[in-house]
XYZ file of C-alpha atoms in Angstrom:
777
model
C 35.045 16.164 -32.394
C 31.557 14.786 -34.341
C 31.734 16.167 -38.166
C 28.095 16.251 -38.715
C 25.045 17.643 -37.036
C 21.238 16.281 -37.372
C 18.238 17.737 -35.969
C 15.006 16.170 -35.489
C 12.035 16.899 -33.691
C 11.738 14.877 -30.625
C 14.329 14.038 -27.843
C 12.940 10.223 -28.155
C 13.872 10.418 -31.875
C 17.120 11.543 -31.019
C 18.020 9.323 -28.472
C 17.212 6.492 -31.083
C 19.041 7.571 -34.020
C 22.030 8.488 -31.786
C 22.569 4.836 -31.373
C 22.355 4.345 -35.241
C 24.628 6.795 -36.652
C 27.451 6.710 -34.323
C 30.056 9.040 -33.072
C 30.338 10.657 -36.348
C 26.938 12.444 -35.478
C 25.577 14.703 -33.009
C 21.950 14.376 -33.014
C 19.947 17.073 -31.147
C 15.913 17.940 -31.028
C 14.040 21.116 -31.688
C 11.115 20.086 -29.613
C 8.668 20.726 -32.356
C 8.477 24.125 -33.747
C 10.931 27.018 -33.331
C 9.303 29.935 -34.766
C 5.814 30.972 -35.168
C 3.856 34.411 -36.449
C 4.249 37.234 -33.870
C 0.919 36.913 -32.090
C -0.455 40.048 -32.746
C -2.261 42.210 -35.626
C -0.207 42.545 -38.567
C 2.160 39.514 -38.276
C 0.985 38.996 -41.829
C 1.634 41.997 -44.301
C -1.247 41.546 -46.651
C -0.201 45.147 -47.898
C 3.151 44.043 -48.946
C 2.871 40.516 -50.734
C 1.723 38.920 -47.231
C 5.066 38.989 -45.696
C 5.199 37.122 -42.454
C 6.927 38.126 -39.468
C 8.190 35.218 -37.283
C 9.129 35.447 -33.670
C 11.343 32.832 -31.823
C 9.201 30.483 -29.631
C 10.274 31.462 -25.796
C 9.857 27.530 -24.730
C 12.325 26.306 -27.523
C 14.825 29.106 -26.933
C 17.181 26.838 -24.973
C 16.804 24.165 -27.380
C 17.640 26.466 -30.434
C 20.673 27.935 -28.418
C 21.975 24.341 -27.988
C 21.761 23.558 -31.945
C 23.289 26.936 -32.849
C 26.223 25.924 -30.431
C 26.707 22.775 -31.939
C 26.467 24.219 -35.708
C 29.348 26.092 -34.757
C 31.673 22.744 -34.293
C 29.784 20.780 -37.251
C 31.325 20.586 -40.616
C 27.562 19.923 -42.231
C 23.568 20.106 -41.081
C 21.562 17.312 -41.770
C 17.720 18.580 -41.046
C 15.472 15.246 -40.518
C 12.375 16.623 -39.139
C 9.141 14.798 -39.971
C 8.402 14.249 -43.694
C 5.495 16.402 -44.428
C 4.836 19.700 -44.706
C 4.928 20.839 -41.132
C 8.190 19.180 -41.051
C 9.585 20.797 -44.039
C 8.584 24.150 -42.626
C 10.441 23.211 -39.281
C 13.510 22.268 -41.212
C 13.498 25.792 -43.089
C 12.830 27.694 -39.689
C 15.568 25.849 -38.405
C 17.748 26.900 -41.400
C 16.454 30.481 -41.377
C 17.585 31.008 -37.966
C 21.187 29.152 -38.321
C 21.511 31.443 -41.036
C 20.646 34.664 -39.092
C 23.354 33.593 -36.541
C 25.925 33.332 -39.228
C 27.095 29.697 -38.048
C 26.294 28.069 -41.393
C 28.989 30.110 -43.506
C 29.395 27.519 -46.436
C 28.897 24.513 -44.610
C 26.673 21.794 -46.495
C 23.151 21.608 -45.755
C 20.923 18.493 -46.071
C 17.019 17.573 -45.961
C 16.676 13.969 -45.214
C 13.582 12.168 -44.993
C 12.444 8.834 -43.612
C 9.287 7.228 -42.994
C 10.250 4.625 -40.174
C 12.715 4.724 -37.426
C 14.931 1.612 -38.373
C 18.883 1.693 -38.902
C 18.587 0.728 -42.661
C 15.865 3.694 -43.270
C 18.016 6.080 -41.558
C 21.430 4.903 -43.314
C 19.536 5.343 -47.005
C 18.059 8.638 -45.700
C 21.503 9.920 -44.888
C 23.054 8.562 -48.131
C 20.200 10.290 -50.312
C 19.883 13.654 -48.847
C 17.959 16.539 -50.776
C 17.484 20.443 -50.827
C 14.816 22.229 -48.815
C 11.594 22.060 -50.832
C 10.244 25.430 -51.621
C 6.960 24.009 -52.598
C 6.449 22.521 -49.228
C 7.731 25.464 -47.330
C 5.401 27.721 -49.512
C 2.197 25.489 -48.648
C 2.796 25.547 -45.306
C 3.108 29.214 -44.705
C 0.303 29.828 -46.816
C -1.734 27.505 -44.598
C -0.308 29.192 -41.245
C -0.997 32.873 -43.006
C -4.870 31.570 -43.743
C -5.198 30.371 -40.403
C -4.021 33.328 -39.224
C -6.022 35.829 -41.173
C -9.394 33.805 -40.184
C -8.187 33.987 -36.364
C -7.389 37.385 -36.036
C -10.304 38.937 -37.866
C -13.057 36.597 -37.067
C -12.512 35.918 -33.459
C -12.587 39.599 -32.241
C -15.875 39.923 -34.140
C -17.015 36.917 -32.155
C -15.996 38.662 -28.997
C -17.938 41.879 -29.909
C -21.009 39.870 -30.990
C -21.306 36.819 -28.628
C -18.591 37.298 -25.996
C -15.233 37.509 -25.062
C -12.618 34.380 -25.630
C -14.450 32.899 -28.266
C -12.410 31.937 -31.650
C -13.288 31.111 -35.198
C -10.702 28.894 -37.029
C -10.785 28.015 -41.065
C -11.081 24.628 -40.553
C -12.416 24.473 -36.977
C -15.631 26.559 -38.094
C -16.911 23.998 -40.930
C -16.565 21.027 -38.186
C -18.533 22.703 -35.680
C -20.996 23.315 -38.502
C -21.295 19.381 -39.005
C -22.304 18.839 -35.372
C -24.445 21.572 -34.999
C -26.621 20.614 -38.471
C -26.748 17.066 -37.252
C -28.159 18.099 -34.085
C -30.761 20.149 -35.811
C -31.476 17.327 -37.980
C -32.038 15.446 -34.855
C -34.507 17.568 -33.248
C -36.624 18.174 -36.594
C -36.946 14.425 -36.892
C -40.078 13.136 -36.751
C -40.415 9.153 -36.148
C -42.692 7.153 -38.425
C -44.086 3.927 -37.355
C -43.672 0.754 -39.037
C -44.456 -2.950 -38.132
C -42.707 -6.204 -39.420
C -43.934 -9.798 -39.449
C -41.406 -12.629 -38.234
C -41.941 -16.338 -38.150
C -40.105 -18.694 -35.193
C -39.611 -21.819 -37.347
C -37.696 -25.122 -36.626
C -36.672 -28.012 -38.565
C -33.991 -30.737 -38.065
C -33.897 -29.482 -34.257
C -32.641 -26.189 -35.207
C -34.447 -23.212 -34.610
C -34.459 -20.097 -37.080
C -36.466 -16.879 -37.935
C -37.844 -15.515 -41.104
C -39.311 -12.081 -41.979
C -42.558 -11.491 -44.199
C -41.518 -10.025 -47.766
C -44.641 -10.179 -49.685
C -48.409 -10.319 -48.766
C -50.965 -11.438 -51.390
C -48.316 -10.899 -54.330
C -47.227 -7.507 -53.517
C -43.668 -7.076 -52.223
C -43.653 -4.976 -48.557
C -41.481 -1.650 -48.269
C -40.758 -0.421 -45.081
C -43.343 1.780 -44.479
C -45.918 -0.834 -46.233
C -47.347 -1.865 -42.659
C -47.688 1.625 -40.861
C -50.113 0.708 -38.236
C -51.079 -2.121 -35.483
C -54.479 -2.709 -36.751
C -52.961 -3.595 -40.471
C -50.323 -5.359 -38.870
C -52.850 -7.433 -36.715
C -55.157 -8.239 -39.808
C -52.416 -9.511 -41.957
C -51.095 -11.419 -39.017
C -54.446 -13.173 -38.520
C -54.937 -13.840 -42.664
C -51.378 -15.746 -42.594
C -52.013 -17.317 -39.133
C -55.269 -18.672 -41.248
C -53.445 -19.868 -44.112
C -50.242 -21.227 -42.579
C -52.084 -23.497 -40.166
C -48.811 -24.324 -38.007
C -46.739 -24.913 -41.068
C -44.751 -23.032 -44.019
C -43.658 -24.660 -47.235
C -40.093 -24.348 -48.855
C -40.676 -22.589 -52.182
C -37.172 -21.923 -52.836
C -33.364 -22.388 -51.524
C -30.675 -20.261 -53.139
C -27.091 -21.142 -52.183
C -24.148 -18.781 -53.085
C -20.531 -18.243 -52.506
C -18.834 -14.939 -52.108
C -15.928 -13.506 -51.100
C -15.243 -10.755 -48.650
C -11.791 -8.656 -49.324
C -9.775 -7.234 -46.484
C -9.305 -3.366 -45.353
C -6.407 -1.515 -46.907
C -3.518 -0.629 -44.299
C -3.950 2.292 -41.993
C -3.871 5.950 -42.966
C -4.093 8.818 -40.037
C -7.623 8.894 -40.669
C -8.647 5.153 -40.540
C -6.150 4.708 -37.623
C -7.936 7.327 -35.573
C -11.346 6.041 -36.559
C -10.597 2.363 -36.009
C -8.605 3.436 -32.346
C -12.167 4.949 -31.440
C -14.597 2.036 -32.134
C -12.114 -0.852 -31.003
C -10.071 0.852 -28.132
C -11.985 3.719 -27.172
C -9.067 6.076 -27.937
C -9.777 9.796 -28.642
C -7.832 11.097 -31.784
C -5.463 12.711 -29.636
C -4.656 9.488 -27.659
C -4.229 7.659 -30.831
C -1.752 10.290 -32.326
C 0.193 10.450 -28.955
C 0.505 6.735 -28.796
C 1.243 6.339 -32.291
C 3.959 9.100 -32.152
C 5.496 7.181 -29.328
C 5.685 3.742 -31.427
C 7.146 5.841 -34.324
C 10.072 7.422 -32.585
C 11.149 4.141 -30.784
C 10.985 2.009 -27.843
C 13.615 0.092 -26.000
C 13.149 -3.496 -26.470
C 15.645 -4.666 -23.885
C 19.228 -5.665 -24.572
C 20.126 -1.953 -25.782
C 18.032 -2.451 -28.717
C 16.003 0.853 -29.310
C 14.106 0.798 -32.452
C 11.074 2.603 -34.120
C 8.174 -0.025 -34.153
C 5.855 1.553 -36.744
C 6.438 3.611 -40.094
C 5.409 7.278 -40.223
C 1.968 8.302 -38.499
C 0.551 11.234 -40.398
C -0.260 10.084 -44.097
C -3.101 9.769 -46.224
C -1.341 7.342 -48.320
C -2.567 3.211 -48.715
C 0.738 1.764 -50.627
C 3.290 -0.392 -48.991
C 6.777 -0.374 -50.153
C 8.100 -3.679 -51.911
C 10.463 -4.816 -49.478
C 7.630 -4.187 -46.579
C 5.155 -6.506 -48.518
C 7.796 -9.485 -48.804
C 8.265 -9.114 -45.138
C 4.399 -9.121 -44.453
C 3.891 -12.149 -46.760
C 6.727 -14.009 -45.057
C 5.179 -13.272 -41.559
C 1.448 -14.580 -42.939
C 3.265 -17.752 -44.356
C 4.989 -18.552 -41.214
C 2.097 -17.714 -38.588
C -1.283 -18.388 -40.857
C 0.292 -21.059 -43.396
C 0.759 -20.743 -47.080
C -3.137 -20.999 -48.178
C -3.669 -17.632 -46.658
C -1.408 -16.199 -49.039
C -2.536 -14.784 -52.341
C -0.474 -15.941 -55.196
C 0.340 -12.096 -55.696
C 0.852 -9.224 -53.428
C -2.466 -6.766 -53.116
C -1.794 -3.566 -54.420
C -4.415 -0.601 -52.852
C -4.811 2.849 -54.867
C -4.926 6.167 -52.716
C -8.660 7.616 -52.800
C -7.386 10.800 -51.516
C -6.586 13.388 -54.528
C -3.114 14.202 -53.085
C -1.705 11.642 -50.583
C 0.992 14.184 -49.618
C 1.760 13.282 -46.194
C 3.704 10.666 -46.573
C 4.647 8.080 -49.262
C 3.483 4.896 -47.410
C 0.624 3.797 -45.247
C 1.009 3.015 -41.475
C 2.625 -0.387 -40.878
C 4.906 -2.132 -38.449
C 8.463 -1.688 -39.273
C 8.742 -5.241 -38.958
C 6.177 -7.513 -39.658
C 8.146 -10.520 -37.910
C 7.762 -8.678 -34.744
C 4.736 -9.874 -33.509
C 2.899 -7.756 -30.340
C 3.078 -10.952 -28.124
C 7.104 -10.660 -28.879
C 7.452 -7.275 -27.353
C 4.596 -7.266 -24.889
C 7.012 -6.563 -22.093
C 8.467 -3.767 -23.139
C 5.294 -1.735 -24.157
C 2.485 0.166 -22.055
C -0.799 -0.997 -22.345
C -1.786 1.647 -24.609
C 1.256 0.978 -26.676
C 0.897 -2.457 -26.956
C -2.917 -2.225 -28.194
C -2.368 0.191 -30.689
C 0.889 -1.475 -32.205
C -1.481 -4.831 -32.246
C -4.238 -2.936 -33.928
C -1.880 -1.987 -36.809
C 0.077 -5.066 -36.737
C -2.971 -7.234 -37.237
C -4.534 -4.854 -39.795
C -1.156 -4.785 -41.834
C -1.015 -8.595 -41.957
C -4.722 -8.801 -43.003
C -4.447 -6.433 -45.951
C -1.815 -9.033 -47.654
C -3.930 -12.192 -46.856
C -6.583 -13.935 -49.054
C -10.195 -12.686 -49.003
C -12.730 -14.907 -46.690
C -15.095 -16.959 -48.716
C -18.651 -17.564 -47.422
C -21.691 -19.798 -48.357
C -24.853 -17.448 -48.295
C -28.207 -18.912 -48.145
C -31.552 -17.352 -48.957
C -34.620 -19.630 -48.225
C -38.483 -18.582 -49.222
C -41.180 -19.865 -47.334
C -44.875 -19.621 -48.218
C -48.022 -19.110 -46.088
C -50.386 -19.865 -48.874
C -50.220 -18.248 -52.312
C -48.443 -15.022 -52.722
C -47.453 -14.563 -49.196
C -43.723 -15.348 -48.760
C -41.236 -15.140 -45.437
C -37.699 -15.103 -46.181
C -34.779 -16.394 -44.110
C -31.354 -15.542 -44.683
C -27.986 -17.048 -43.586
C -24.257 -17.518 -44.272
C -21.387 -19.354 -42.709
C -17.805 -18.903 -43.238
C -16.132 -21.565 -45.388
C -12.730 -19.952 -45.375
C -11.780 -17.063 -42.821
C -8.837 -15.825 -44.921
C -8.136 -12.091 -43.430
C -11.003 -12.441 -40.982
C -9.224 -14.796 -38.800
C -6.632 -12.032 -38.204
C -8.710 -8.744 -38.625
C -12.066 -7.625 -39.356
C -12.936 -3.588 -39.947
C -15.729 -1.835 -37.351
C -18.459 0.391 -38.837
C -19.955 3.408 -36.682
C -23.362 3.610 -37.459
C -25.840 2.031 -39.480
C -28.133 4.318 -41.870
C -30.909 6.237 -40.228
C -33.446 4.922 -42.468
C -32.274 1.333 -42.450
C -35.157 -0.763 -41.478
C -34.570 -3.463 -38.241
C -32.806 -6.473 -39.392
C -31.541 -5.073 -42.684
C -28.217 -6.352 -41.524
C -27.235 -9.780 -43.201
C -28.082 -12.594 -40.597
C -24.746 -14.523 -40.660
C -25.971 -17.576 -38.930
C -26.220 -20.880 -40.446
C -29.579 -22.161 -41.094
C -30.371 -25.733 -41.064
C -30.430 -27.625 -44.443
C -33.735 -27.469 -46.305
C -35.305 -28.521 -49.814
C -37.638 -26.994 -52.009
C -41.308 -28.337 -51.196
C -40.467 -29.203 -47.661
C -43.062 -28.367 -44.560
C -41.552 -26.731 -42.104
C -42.955 -26.132 -38.492
C -44.105 -22.841 -37.433
C -43.833 -22.190 -33.555
C -44.926 -18.599 -33.403
C -45.898 -15.869 -35.754
C -44.848 -12.269 -34.391
C -45.923 -8.682 -35.523
C -43.179 -6.223 -34.120
C -43.971 -2.580 -33.496
C -40.911 -0.013 -34.863
C -40.332 3.344 -35.123
C -37.764 5.281 -37.160
C -34.621 6.736 -35.347
C -32.728 9.874 -36.069
C -29.467 10.055 -37.377
C -26.700 9.640 -34.526
C -24.559 12.170 -32.960
C -21.335 12.311 -34.326
C -18.816 10.302 -32.401
C -15.024 10.549 -32.662
C -14.923 8.022 -35.421
C -17.708 9.118 -37.565
C -16.710 13.014 -37.340
C -13.323 12.020 -38.255
C -14.501 10.160 -41.551
C -17.133 13.304 -42.109
C -14.223 15.632 -42.217
C -12.412 13.551 -44.607
C -15.163 12.724 -46.797
C -15.737 16.591 -47.152
C -11.936 17.416 -47.571
C -11.968 19.668 -44.233
C -8.068 19.961 -42.991
C -5.917 17.166 -43.080
C -5.585 13.938 -41.365
C -2.991 15.341 -39.203
C -5.036 18.204 -37.687
C -7.965 16.387 -36.986
C -7.109 15.564 -33.254
C -6.539 19.554 -32.817
C -9.792 20.526 -34.423
C -11.744 18.259 -31.923
C -9.627 19.041 -29.022
C -10.339 23.092 -29.984
C -13.849 22.390 -30.207
C -13.889 20.944 -26.743
C -11.427 23.384 -25.289
C -13.790 26.589 -26.521
C -17.100 24.955 -25.145
C -18.582 25.067 -28.511
C -19.450 20.976 -28.171
C -19.714 18.306 -24.826
C -19.428 14.794 -25.351
C -22.600 12.915 -23.875
C -21.968 9.161 -24.135
C -19.167 9.777 -26.434
C -21.360 11.569 -28.769
C -20.779 15.267 -29.764
C -23.519 17.791 -28.686
C -23.138 21.630 -29.422
C -23.320 23.820 -26.210
C -25.548 26.693 -26.729
C -22.535 28.805 -27.534
C -21.450 26.767 -30.308
C -25.089 27.112 -31.893
C -24.764 30.856 -31.469
C -21.148 31.050 -33.105
C -22.239 28.390 -36.033
C -25.382 30.363 -36.417
C -23.681 33.735 -36.664
C -20.909 32.512 -38.951
C -23.531 30.483 -41.267
C -25.470 33.713 -41.729
C -22.810 36.050 -42.152
C -19.753 34.132 -43.584
C -21.320 30.945 -45.172
C -18.993 31.202 -47.764
C -16.405 30.632 -45.372
C -17.566 27.716 -43.637
C -18.864 26.079 -46.494
C -17.743 22.780 -46.860
C -17.051 23.272 -50.512
C -15.295 26.056 -50.208
C -13.260 24.480 -47.247
C -12.134 21.813 -49.700
C -11.127 23.944 -52.245
C -8.868 25.659 -50.080
C -7.303 22.589 -49.169
C -6.875 21.829 -52.794
C -5.076 25.033 -53.378
C -2.580 24.409 -50.816
C -2.275 20.951 -52.278
C -1.331 22.633 -55.724
C 1.022 25.125 -54.057
C 2.924 22.142 -52.697
C 3.187 20.331 -55.998
C 4.368 23.734 -57.483
C 1.387 24.014 -59.542
C -0.035 27.507 -58.034
C 2.179 30.416 -56.488
C 0.871 30.849 -52.649
C 0.641 34.912 -52.876
C -2.044 34.796 -55.523
C -3.855 32.201 -53.620
C -3.748 34.492 -50.349
C -4.837 37.522 -52.396
C -7.901 36.058 -53.588
C -8.911 34.953 -50.308
C -7.971 38.075 -48.517
C -9.573 40.593 -50.925
C -13.068 39.190 -50.243
C -12.787 38.330 -46.850
C -11.475 41.648 -45.711
C -14.525 43.149 -47.200
C -16.770 40.691 -45.535
C -15.609 41.321 -42.360
C -15.875 45.051 -42.284
C -18.977 44.619 -43.638
C -20.540 42.589 -40.603
C -19.113 44.719 -37.878
C -22.711 46.234 -37.988
C -24.406 42.731 -37.906
C -27.166 42.500 -35.280
C -25.686 40.625 -32.024
C -26.726 36.741 -32.593
C -28.509 34.738 -29.272
C -30.713 37.395 -28.677
C -34.810 36.719 -28.909
C -37.052 39.352 -28.217
C -39.956 38.351 -26.220
C -43.612 39.933 -26.065
C -43.435 39.377 -22.128
C -42.800 42.891 -19.726
C -40.110 43.171 -17.328
C -41.925 42.761 -13.842
C -39.542 45.407 -12.463
C -39.526 48.318 -14.869
C -42.040 47.317 -17.527
C -39.598 47.339 -20.743
C -39.738 44.254 -22.738
C -37.532 41.421 -21.883
C -35.133 39.300 -24.089
C -33.814 35.663 -24.354
C -29.977 36.254 -24.102
C -26.741 33.922 -24.407
C -24.774 34.606 -21.174
C -21.411 33.287 -19.659
C -23.464 30.309 -18.542
C -25.820 29.685 -21.193
C -29.245 31.238 -21.879
C -30.887 33.562 -19.513
C -33.803 35.852 -19.533
C -33.092 39.600 -18.955
C -34.453 43.068 -19.251
C -33.715 45.305 -22.344
C -33.283 48.259 -20.060
C -29.989 46.828 -18.623
C -27.991 48.411 -16.983
C -30.874 50.911 -15.651
C -32.635 47.623 -14.869
C -30.958 44.150 -13.643
C -33.521 41.687 -13.639
C -32.726 38.340 -14.927
C -34.122 34.676 -14.422
C -33.211 31.422 -15.693
C -35.087 30.269 -19.027
C -36.875 27.337 -17.065
C -38.190 29.876 -14.290
C -42.250 30.738 -13.697
C -43.040 33.692 -15.781
C -42.612 36.837 -13.167
C -40.268 34.854 -11.410
C -38.005 36.887 -8.922
C -34.553 37.226 -9.514
C -33.647 36.776 -5.948
C -31.617 33.742 -5.565
C -33.544 31.135 -3.477
C -32.413 30.464 0.068
C -31.300 27.232 1.580
C -33.949 26.413 4.354
C -32.247 25.586 7.949
C -28.475 25.410 6.539
C -25.880 27.747 7.112
C -22.675 28.392 5.003
C -19.972 26.349 6.962
C -17.228 28.519 6.345
C -18.707 31.955 7.350
C -22.399 31.501 8.727
C -24.019 33.575 5.827
C -27.258 32.142 4.130
C -26.611 29.250 1.721
C -28.548 30.040 -1.731
C -29.247 28.039 -4.827
C -27.361 29.269 -7.950
C -26.974 28.537 -11.708
C -23.171 28.298 -13.124
C -22.232 26.981 -16.526
C -22.396 23.314 -15.332
C -25.977 23.650 -13.999
C -27.308 24.537 -10.411
C -25.563 24.134 -7.363
C -25.273 25.687 -3.586
C -23.059 28.609 -2.988
C -22.599 31.098 -0.085
C -24.556 34.277 -0.386
C -21.398 36.239 0.803
C -19.399 35.518 -2.164
C -16.769 36.900 -3.323
C -15.642 37.254 0.226
C -16.603 33.579 0.804
C -16.385 31.432 -2.178
C -18.165 27.859 -0.242
C -20.151 25.780 -2.698
C -21.417 22.472 -2.959
C -22.928 19.991 -5.422
C -27.332 20.765 -5.174
C -27.603 16.842 -4.983
C -25.462 14.821 -2.538
C -23.533 12.052 -4.364
C -24.511 8.844 -3.593
C -22.187 6.677 -1.353
C -21.271 3.454 -3.288
C -19.914 2.137 0.100
C -16.684 0.650 -1.308
C -13.791 1.713 0.324
C -11.139 4.099 -1.208
C -8.069 1.651 -2.166
C -5.572 4.560 -2.399
C -6.090 6.323 1.078
C -8.317 3.569 2.954
C -9.940 6.155 4.877
C -13.021 7.005 3.071
C -15.565 5.466 0.461
C -16.106 6.014 -3.135
C -19.057 8.341 -4.304
C -20.756 8.693 -7.166
C -20.433 12.149 -9.000
C -20.795 14.203 -12.237
C -18.063 15.753 -14.241
C -18.531 19.249 -15.320
C -19.709 18.040 -18.584
C -22.453 15.621 -17.080
C -20.310 12.756 -17.334
C -20.664 9.951 -14.199
C -17.691 9.105 -12.371
C -16.898 7.385 -8.916
C -14.126 9.383 -6.564
C -12.880 9.120 -2.927
C -15.003 11.262 -0.396
C -12.137 12.819 0.447
C -11.454 14.733 -2.801
C -9.468 17.008 -3.337
C -6.978 15.348 -0.322
C -7.182 11.913 -1.996
C -7.985 12.180 -6.145
C -8.445 8.699 -6.833
C -11.389 8.168 -9.220
C -12.786 5.476 -11.963
C -15.387 5.777 -14.857
C -17.267 2.586 -13.753
C -19.184 1.687 -10.885
C -17.291 0.022 -8.429
C -18.260 -3.298 -6.631
C -17.335 -4.734 -3.469
C -15.613 -7.796 -4.855
C -11.588 -8.078 -5.093
C -10.372 -8.886 -8.143
C -9.320 -12.819 -8.338
C -6.480 -12.168 -10.433
C -4.185 -9.515 -8.859
C -6.066 -9.312 -5.591
C -7.182 -5.393 -5.827
C -9.435 -4.353 -3.337
C -12.739 -4.154 -5.641
C -13.659 -4.661 -9.154
C -15.930 -2.276 -11.430
C -19.098 -3.021 -13.648
C -18.115 -1.846 -17.383
C -20.625 -1.968 -20.217
C -19.738 -1.850 -23.904
C -21.494 -2.580 -27.204
C -18.972 -5.248 -28.545
C -18.655 -7.514 -25.218
C -21.548 -6.637 -23.121
C -21.845 -5.839 -19.242
C -18.559 -7.353 -17.597
C -16.978 -7.305 -14.122
C -13.281 -5.587 -14.648
C -10.482 -5.013 -12.752
C -9.818 -1.127 -12.575
C -5.816 -1.798 -12.865
C -5.439 -1.756 -16.549
C -2.253 -4.138 -16.753
C -4.194 -6.405 -14.843
C -6.540 -7.155 -17.595
C -9.280 -9.389 -15.540
C -12.796 -9.267 -16.925
C -15.555 -11.748 -16.888
C -19.475 -11.662 -17.892
C -21.814 -9.975 -14.875
C -25.200 -11.147 -14.418
C -26.518 -8.723 -11.987
C -27.917 -5.384 -11.950
C -25.589 -2.439 -12.539
C -24.850 -0.643 -9.593
C -25.939 2.957 -9.616
C -26.735 2.894 -12.985
C -28.264 6.134 -14.676
C -32.096 6.138 -15.360
C -32.537 5.541 -19.176
C -33.072 8.780 -21.347
C -36.488 9.042 -22.747
C -36.509 10.062 -26.289
C -38.060 13.472 -27.145
C -42.089 12.997 -27.994
C -42.222 9.675 -26.492
């Protein structure tokens, strides 16, 4: 009979650990959280020291029952949930349940903590157990109580003031504020014109480009040339002085070093997976969880492939660094290995989530050696982590940079920059991406990493052509998932482990939509943010949110007590909620126009499907119209001419829903027929799944274009990229699709991910969306 019961969170982890621990251990999974606050008002007793009323989660009752039953037969209990606050809280909840079930008696209870699922790490943890950490448990209880108090008091207020079903969260609301404020900044942005003058030059059979930096002895700033007439005047003057040649004034050569990026934290992994792999934060964390819990690598070997993936630490264990250095030496040579290991310092004020950065459990386990045992997402993410980890312990890259100044007459200077990699170092393995260049950065501000031809001072260089280029400053870009995660981290909003759920909540509540993988606030999101910013600014303030995270960190370190922190928050918060019960409804704008039906004033209001114009005399007067309809327009739906409903023969009418206009039956709700206002374009490509219809171009409810079978919903085959009638030359799939990315340009790719076929595409992109015209253009 097994002597010990060990409890983890996931069944995959339990399966892996069972193989390591042998027959003396029974390993069971809690399947995540086992208890939560009672989902009713009063679950946190604010009058009695914030006592909390917990209830067993029904979905996990059978798993808890199995743990209780196994504990009756076991001699001791090992709690091996994740090594963070949340994991500590789950272990505590399990302990409290087992104590209430009276199955612990005087049996020893151990808390074990490990950061990678390998045999040695688990055995080491079993040999060095500890007690449950009261500080970590209190910090997590305080966090849960704060989120509950905010949600259960602010959300009902939003239901009254905006509409039912909305929610406000302690960290979700500041995140929404970030997105809305960026959108307002974009809308308020006014483009400024500026011009640059460049010269196309050639020497020794090589072309290169130089940009004007000084004119008549004056250094040019970004807006020094702000109109076409001035640009033409300067261009004419320079042409006259240059006479087809520029003279080399100086050649400055420097050598510089570029250092590798530190190993991954949760935040940087989410950012890089978004930039390089196109993964959402949720997809990244889900895949990382699978790699951490263990994969079957054949021959009965199940092993965790990466260390714990919820961490804001960048340090690495000494034994891990030694193995990484061995792998670098074996794969890339001793000349790519620094004399001493590189140490990285944590930027986070309290890197409490784990003790190490995210790394492979074995640096010797290269991606190509295990690719046959991993799914495509798992392999791509593992490869990203493996490369970043090795690169962080490699020598810096060495680059030769050259700056050449060329004269077009006295006081007129053109500059050409170039660089070449002398020794790639870590860059041979991995380079970190960036999100967006600064909004005010001039065109060409980035270093031009190209090799310039050799030149000497005093040399005369052929001027092929001089060009004047018009530019306009651009507004700051909308947040991508990567840049939003980076902003959340920089402001101290939430914790890396919560970023995925923050983003998911904003989308599920329809506060934001994704437009070309960028976040755009909806009307509802704007109104909710406006209401919270006007009436609860203190609680959506970035500094306040960060200070609250600092308080939770202090509780986890034992420096603060959790009840006083909650008391200080609750005293002010409850008074403000009560005070704002009488606040005006947001999202209502009174208009001067009178109702054509009853003569009362009209107002612009936020409805279920966005803004509309309605009579203030409602419900006595039911006049409404769309915001973009003409003044005085009837609120009677427009009838579709020469057509009847195919189901009931009633008139078809044009309606507006939350995702735009569509055709529906006038006999609704008795008949629920609906169809798109615009007929989807037919690609002419046969559906490879049912082979009974062709693929149509459609739009999702969020406006994103995709291509699916005309027999939907009977056949649900769909792809995101435009299909073309051309079979895959590698795997024989009936068609290819055209994929466009910033990194690789336009390519023909196989829709089957496991195939991997891709090659450059030269033709026009089929069924491409027309380019969007910038506001004010």
